[in-house]
Amino acid sequence: QVNLLQSGAALVKPGDSVKMSCKVSGYSFTAYWVSWVKQSHGKSLEWIGEIHPNNGATNFNEKFKGKATLTVDKSASTAYMEVSRLTSEDSAIYYCTMSSTVVTFAHWGQGTLVTVSS
Amino acid sequence: DIVLTQSPALAVSLGQRATISCRASQSVSISKYNLMHWYQQSPGHQPKLLIYRASNLASGIPARFSGSGSGTDFTLTINPVQADDIATYYCQQSRESPWTFGGGTKVELK
């Protein structure tokens, strides 16, 4: 059974950074892309970027280049995303997802709520 | 970027058919592959894959869900609608990066 377990909610100050994690089990971690998706309150879904755990290759939505950094720890089957220079616009739920051979977002984590507030 | 347009809301009665549409700003089909997918998001939950490549049912999804379409126009059908199906539905394209989602269609009870 595929499971993507994300780190808990974070309350952070404007200007700070936040790093969140996504631990994958029951799935071949190094075989498929891991993507991150943003959902602002009551809004739709935005793709941030993706990383391939096998070689660390990344692709980004231009909107999030320089804003988000994606890394992986293959030994721990865990992907990470760091979001920097936080503003209120970054308050959102962030989901990690994994692709399959046929679709980009086959499996989803439960989400990490990030609240940016002073 | 490819823009996906969905109607914001749809009111349905239990046991009836619900039809949700998604229109892309350019074709999302390559050869025989229609690179449009559908997700369901219930309140307080993460999205869940329902349909991939326009018409293929994802694992564990009941057969009352179906998808169709090609090029720029796609449809998700729920027939018959059950109480568990009250949720928001998103289309998503994987034809061209950045991967984009529609604005979502909220299915509500009439």
Coordinates of C-alpha atoms in Angstrom, one line a residue:
Chain A
Q1 CA 0.0 0.0 0.0
V2 CA 1.4 3.3 -1.1
N3 CA 1.7 5.9 1.7
L4 CA 3.1 9.4 1.6
L5 CA 3.5 10.8 5.1
Q6 CA 4.1 14.5 5.4
S7 CA 5.5 16.5 8.3
G8 CA 3.2 18.5 10.6
A9 CA 1.8 22.0 10.4
A10 CA 4.2 24.9 10.7
L11 CA 3.7 28.5 12.0
V12 CA 6.4 30.7 10.6
K13 CA 7.3 34.4 10.5
P14 CA 7.4 36.6 7.4
G15 CA 10.8 36.5 5.9
D16 CA 11.7 33.1 7.3
S17 CA 12.0 29.8 5.5
V18 CA 10.2 26.5 6.1
K19 CA 11.3 23.0 5.2
M20 CA 8.8 20.2 5.0
S21 CA 9.2 16.5 4.4
C22 CA 7.4 13.6 2.6
K23 CA 8.3 10.1 3.6
V24 CA 7.3 7.4 1.0
S25 CA 6.6 3.8 1.8
G26 CA 5.1 0.9 -0.2
Y27 CA 6.3 2.3 -3.5
S28 CA 9.5 2.4 -5.5
F29 CA 10.8 5.8 -4.3
T30 CA 13.6 6.1 -6.8
A31 CA 11.5 5.1 -9.8
Y32 CA 9.1 8.0 -10.1
W33 CA 8.9 11.7 -9.9
V34 CA 7.9 13.4 -6.7
S35 CA 6.0 16.7 -7.1
W36 CA 4.9 19.4 -4.8
V37 CA 1.5 21.1 -5.1
K38 CA 0.2 24.2 -3.4
Q39 CA -3.4 24.9 -2.4
S40 CA -4.1 28.3 -0.9
H41 CA -7.2 28.5 1.3
G42 CA -10.3 27.7 -0.7
K43 CA -8.4 27.9 -3.9
S44 CA -7.4 25.5 -6.7
L45 CA -4.1 23.5 -7.0
E46 CA -0.8 24.8 -8.3
W47 CA 2.1 22.7 -9.3
I48 CA 5.4 23.9 -7.8
G49 CA 7.9 21.5 -9.2
E50 CA 9.2 18.0 -9.3
I51 CA 12.3 16.0 -8.4
H52 CA 13.4 12.6 -9.6
P53 CA 14.8 10.8 -6.5
N54 CA 17.1 8.6 -8.6
N55 CA 19.4 11.4 -9.8
G56 CA 18.0 14.6 -8.2
A57 CA 16.9 16.1 -11.5
T58 CA 14.3 18.8 -11.0
N59 CA 11.8 20.8 -13.0
F60 CA 10.0 23.8 -11.8
N61 CA 7.0 26.0 -12.5
E62 CA 8.6 29.3 -13.5
K63 CA 6.5 31.0 -10.9
F64 CA 8.2 29.1 -8.1
K65 CA 11.8 29.2 -9.3
G66 CA 14.0 30.7 -6.6
K67 CA 11.2 30.3 -4.1
A68 CA 11.2 26.5 -3.6
T69 CA 14.1 24.1 -3.2
L70 CA 13.6 20.4 -3.7
T71 CA 15.8 17.7 -2.3
V72 CA 15.7 14.0 -1.5
D73 CA 17.3 11.5 0.9
K74 CA 17.2 8.2 -0.9
S75 CA 18.4 6.3 2.1
A76 CA 15.3 7.5 4.0
S77 CA 12.9 7.4 1.1
T78 CA 12.1 11.0 1.9
A79 CA 11.6 14.1 -0.2
Y80 CA 11.9 17.6 1.1
M81 CA 10.8 21.1 0.0
E82 CA 12.1 24.3 1.4
V83 CA 10.2 27.5 0.8
S84 CA 12.1 30.7 1.4
R85 CA 11.4 34.4 2.0
L86 CA 7.9 33.7 3.3
T87 CA 5.1 36.1 2.9
S88 CA 1.4 35.8 3.7
E89 CA 0.9 34.7 0.1
D90 CA 2.8 31.5 1.0
S91 CA 0.2 30.5 3.6
A92 CA -1.3 27.3 2.2
I93 CA -1.5 23.6 2.3
Y94 CA 1.4 21.9 0.5
Y95 CA 1.0 18.4 -0.9
C96 CA 3.6 16.0 -2.0
T97 CA 2.6 13.6 -4.8
M98 CA 4.2 10.8 -6.7
S99 CA 3.8 9.9 -10.3
S100 CA 3.2 6.5 -11.9
T101 CA 4.0 5.3 -15.4
V102 CA 0.8 6.9 -16.7
V103 CA -0.1 9.9 -14.6
T104 CA 1.7 12.8 -12.9
F105 CA -0.1 12.8 -9.6
A106 CA -1.0 9.2 -8.8
H107 CA -0.5 9.2 -5.0
W108 CA -0.8 12.1 -2.6
G109 CA 0.4 12.9 0.9
Q110 CA -2.0 14.3 3.5
G111 CA -0.7 17.8 3.2
T112 CA 1.3 20.2 5.4
L113 CA -0.4 23.4 6.5
V114 CA 2.0 26.4 6.5
T115 CA 0.8 29.6 8.2
V116 CA 2.9 32.7 7.8
S117 CA 2.2 35.2 10.5
S118 CA 4.1 37.6 12.8
Chain B
D1 CA 0.8 27.8 -19.8
I2 CA -2.2 25.6 -20.7
V3 CA -5.3 27.1 -18.9
L4 CA -8.1 24.6 -17.9
T5 CA -11.6 26.1 -17.4
Q6 CA -14.2 24.4 -15.3
S7 CA -17.6 25.6 -14.1
P8 CA -17.4 26.5 -10.4
A9 CA -20.3 24.6 -9.1
L10 CA -22.9 22.0 -10.0
A11 CA -26.1 21.1 -8.0
V12 CA -27.2 17.5 -8.3
S13 CA -29.8 15.1 -6.7
L14 CA -28.7 11.8 -5.3
G15 CA -29.2 9.0 -7.7
Q16 CA -29.0 11.3 -10.7
R17 CA -26.2 11.9 -13.3
A18 CA -23.6 14.6 -12.8
T19 CA -21.6 15.9 -15.8
I20 CA -18.5 18.0 -15.2
S21 CA -16.7 19.7 -18.0
C22 CA -13.2 20.9 -18.5
R23 CA -12.0 22.9 -21.5
A24 CA -8.3 23.4 -22.3
S25 CA -6.8 26.5 -23.9
Q26 CA -5.0 24.3 -26.4
S27 CA -5.1 20.6 -27.3
V28 CA -3.8 18.2 -24.6
S29 CA -3.8 15.2 -26.8
I30 CA -0.7 13.6 -28.4
S31 CA -1.4 10.9 -30.9
K32 CA -3.7 8.4 -29.2
Y33 CA -3.1 9.8 -25.7
N34 CA -5.4 12.3 -24.2
L35 CA -3.3 13.7 -21.4
M36 CA -6.1 14.9 -19.1
H37 CA -6.7 13.5 -15.6
W38 CA -9.4 14.0 -13.0
Y39 CA -9.2 14.2 -9.2
Q40 CA -11.7 14.3 -6.4
Q41 CA -11.1 16.3 -3.2
S42 CA -13.5 15.9 -0.3
P43 CA -13.4 18.6 2.4
G44 CA -10.4 18.4 4.6
H45 CA -8.7 15.7 2.5
Q46 CA -6.0 15.5 -0.1
P47 CA -7.0 15.1 -3.8
K48 CA -7.5 11.6 -5.1
L49 CA -6.9 10.3 -8.6
L50 CA -10.2 9.2 -10.3
I51 CA -9.5 9.0 -14.0
Y52 CA -6.2 9.1 -15.9
R53 CA -5.7 9.8 -19.6
A54 CA -9.2 11.0 -20.0
S55 CA -11.1 7.7 -19.7
N56 CA -9.2 5.2 -17.6
L57 CA -10.5 4.4 -14.2
A58 CA -7.9 4.6 -11.4
S59 CA -7.4 1.6 -9.1
G60 CA -10.2 1.2 -6.6
I61 CA -12.5 3.8 -8.1
P62 CA -16.1 2.7 -8.5
A63 CA -17.5 2.2 -12.0
R64 CA -20.1 5.0 -11.6
F65 CA -17.2 7.4 -12.5
S66 CA -16.3 7.7 -16.1
G67 CA -14.4 10.1 -18.3
S68 CA -14.4 11.1 -22.0
G69 CA -13.1 13.6 -24.4
S70 CA -10.1 14.5 -26.6
G71 CA -8.3 17.6 -27.8
T72 CA -9.6 20.5 -25.8
D73 CA -12.9 19.3 -24.3
F74 CA -13.2 16.7 -21.6
T75 CA -16.0 15.4 -19.4
L76 CA -16.2 13.6 -16.1
T77 CA -19.5 11.8 -15.4
I78 CA -20.8 10.4 -12.2
N79 CA -23.8 8.1 -12.6
P80 CA -25.6 7.7 -10.2
V81 CA -24.4 10.3 -7.7
Q82 CA -24.0 9.0 -4.2
A83 CA -23.6 11.0 -0.9
D84 CA -19.9 10.3 -0.8
D85 CA -19.5 12.0 -4.2
I86 CA -20.2 15.5 -2.8
A87 CA -16.8 17.0 -3.3
T88 CA -14.7 19.3 -5.5
Y89 CA -13.4 17.8 -8.8
Y90 CA -10.3 19.0 -10.6
C91 CA -9.1 18.3 -14.1
Q92 CA -5.3 18.4 -14.7
Q93 CA -3.2 18.3 -17.9
S94 CA 0.1 16.6 -18.4
R95 CA 0.6 17.6 -22.1
E96 CA 3.0 20.4 -21.4
S97 CA 4.9 21.7 -18.4
P98 CA 4.0 23.5 -16.2
W99 CA 1.4 20.9 -15.3
T100 CA -1.8 22.8 -14.6
F101 CA -5.2 22.2 -12.9
G102 CA -8.6 23.6 -13.5
G103 CA -10.2 25.8 -11.0
G104 CA -12.4 23.0 -9.7
T105 CA -16.1 22.2 -9.8
K106 CA -17.8 21.9 -6.5
V107 CA -20.6 19.3 -6.6
E108 CA -23.4 20.1 -4.2
L109 CA -26.8 18.6 -3.4
K110 CA -29.8 20.1 -5.0

